[in-house]
Amino acid sequence: MSKVIVVDDDYSTTNLVRMFLEMEGFDVSTFNETTRALAAAEEGVAAFIIDCYLGKDANGIDMLRSIRKHSDAGVRQAPVIMVSGDQRLAERVIIEGADRFLLKPYSPSDLTKEIQALIAASA
């Protein structure tokens, strides 16, 4: 079972994403802040889904940078999907190292297809 880490400060969003991904057979861990998410990733991760805007002075793009510079190769090379309601961030997150950008609101089936494709490609 592939472990997906979801980082979003919106409790409703994380629960909904968790439900859809678990229905597809993924092991999902959700976090509302970056430090705990990165620590959990060190135990193994197949992919990340990260909101660009996290509350409490946290920033999903900063987390993306931390992932891409991480000392653990499994974390560093894990596929990352960045999500946001701001289309203007799409190019920026790809330049920063994201594998995909999804504009909110996105379809749960689109998210599932993207995760499956990215994990298959990285295997």
PDB file of N, CA and C in Angstrom, residues 1-5 21-22 24-29 44-47 115-116 119-120 122-123:
ATOM      1  N   MET A   1       0.844  -1.181   0.000  1.00  0.00           N
ATOM      2  CA  MET A   1       0.000   0.000   0.000  1.00  0.00           C
ATOM      3  C   MET A   1       0.886   1.239   0.000  1.00  0.00           C
ATOM      4  N   SER A   2       0.660   2.171  -0.905  1.00  0.00           N
ATOM      5  CA  SER A   2       1.465   3.379  -1.043  1.00  0.00           C
ATOM      6  C   SER A   2       1.032   4.436  -0.031  1.00  0.00           C
ATOM      7  N   LYS A   3       2.025   5.009   0.654  1.00  0.00           N
ATOM      8  CA  LYS A   3       1.749   6.038   1.653  1.00  0.00           C
ATOM      9  C   LYS A   3       1.773   7.417   1.001  1.00  0.00           C
ATOM     10  N   VAL A   4       0.684   8.144   1.167  1.00  0.00           N
ATOM     11  CA  VAL A   4       0.569   9.501   0.659  1.00  0.00           C
ATOM     12  C   VAL A   4       0.418  10.439   1.847  1.00  0.00           C
ATOM     13  N   ILE A   5       1.206  11.500   1.848  1.00  0.00           N
ATOM     14  CA  ILE A   5       1.112  12.512   2.901  1.00  0.00           C
ATOM     15  C   ILE A   5       0.415  13.732   2.328  1.00  0.00           C
ATOM     16  N   LEU A  21      -8.740   8.956  -1.328  1.00  0.00           N
ATOM     17  CA  LEU A  21      -7.516   8.187  -1.577  1.00  0.00           C
ATOM     18  C   LEU A  21      -7.543   6.834  -0.879  1.00  0.00           C
ATOM     19  N   GLU A  22      -8.100   6.783   0.320  1.00  0.00           N
ATOM     20  CA  GLU A  22      -8.202   5.490   1.010  1.00  0.00           C
ATOM     21  C   GLU A  22      -9.137   4.545   0.262  1.00  0.00           C
ATOM     22  N   GLU A  24      -9.266   4.284  -2.780  1.00  0.00           N
ATOM     23  CA  GLU A  24      -8.456   3.778  -3.888  1.00  0.00           C
ATOM     24  C   GLU A  24      -7.290   2.908  -3.404  1.00  0.00           C
ATOM     25  N   GLY A  25      -7.225   2.670  -2.104  1.00  0.00           N
ATOM     26  CA  GLY A  25      -6.223   1.761  -1.573  1.00  0.00           C
ATOM     27  C   GLY A  25      -4.942   2.398  -1.056  1.00  0.00           C
ATOM     28  N   PHE A  26      -4.896   3.714  -0.965  1.00  0.00           N
ATOM     29  CA  PHE A  26      -3.706   4.390  -0.453  1.00  0.00           C
ATOM     30  C   PHE A  26      -3.733   4.449   1.072  1.00  0.00           C
ATOM     31  N   ASP A  27      -2.558   4.439   1.661  1.00  0.00           N
ATOM     32  CA  ASP A  27      -2.381   4.692   3.090  1.00  0.00           C
ATOM     33  C   ASP A  27      -2.133   6.200   3.201  1.00  0.00           C
ATOM     34  N   VAL A  28      -3.045   6.924   3.854  1.00  0.00           N
ATOM     35  CA  VAL A  28      -2.988   8.384   3.853  1.00  0.00           C
ATOM     36  C   VAL A  28      -2.740   8.916   5.257  1.00  0.00           C
ATOM     37  N   SER A  29      -1.769   9.820   5.362  1.00  0.00           N
ATOM     38  CA  SER A  29      -1.509  10.553   6.601  1.00  0.00           C
ATOM     39  C   SER A  29      -1.739  12.028   6.304  1.00  0.00           C
ATOM     40  N   GLY A  44       8.880   6.710   5.396  1.00  0.00           N
ATOM     41  CA  GLY A  44       8.479   6.195   4.097  1.00  0.00           C
ATOM     42  C   GLY A  44       7.319   6.985   3.524  1.00  0.00           C
ATOM     43  N   VAL A  45       7.446   7.337   2.258  1.00  0.00           N
ATOM     44  CA  VAL A  45       6.388   8.096   1.586  1.00  0.00           C
ATOM     45  C   VAL A  45       6.461   7.802   0.090  1.00  0.00           C
ATOM     46  N   ALA A  46       5.291   7.636  -0.528  1.00  0.00           N
ATOM     47  CA  ALA A  46       5.235   7.418  -1.979  1.00  0.00           C
ATOM     48  C   ALA A  46       4.965   8.723  -2.710  1.00  0.00           C
ATOM     49  N   ALA A  47       4.247   9.663  -2.063  1.00  0.00           N
ATOM     50  CA  ALA A  47       3.910  10.935  -2.703  1.00  0.00           C
ATOM     51  C   ALA A  47       3.378  11.923  -1.665  1.00  0.00           C
ATOM     52  N   ILE A 115      -1.959  10.956  -8.797  1.00  0.00           N
ATOM     53  CA  ILE A 115      -1.159  10.247  -7.790  1.00  0.00           C
ATOM     54  C   ILE A 115      -0.737   8.883  -8.323  1.00  0.00           C
ATOM     55  N   GLN A 116      -1.677   8.146  -8.889  1.00  0.00           N
ATOM     56  CA  GLN A 116      -1.359   6.825  -9.416  1.00  0.00           C
ATOM     57  C   GLN A 116      -0.297   6.897 -10.508  1.00  0.00           C
ATOM     58  N   ILE A 119       3.204   7.873  -8.946  1.00  0.00           N
ATOM     59  CA  ILE A 119       3.806   6.780  -8.188  1.00  0.00           C
ATOM     60  C   ILE A 119       4.290   5.685  -9.129  1.00  0.00           C
ATOM     61  N   ALA A 120       3.509   5.379 -10.145  1.00  0.00           N
ATOM     62  CA  ALA A 120       3.925   4.354 -11.126  1.00  0.00           C
ATOM     63  C   ALA A 120       5.198   4.795 -11.855  1.00  0.00           C
ATOM     64  N   SER A 122       7.512   6.752 -10.769  1.00  0.00           N
ATOM     65  CA  SER A 122       8.688   6.832  -9.883  1.00  0.00           C
ATOM     66  C   SER A 122       9.146   5.460  -9.398  1.00  0.00           C
ATOM     67  N   ALA A 123       8.353   4.427  -9.696  1.00  0.00           N
ATOM     68  CA  ALA A 123       8.708   3.073  -9.219  1.00  0.00           C
ATOM     69  C   ALA A 123       9.813   2.457 -10.040  1.00  0.00           C
TER      70      ALA A 123
END
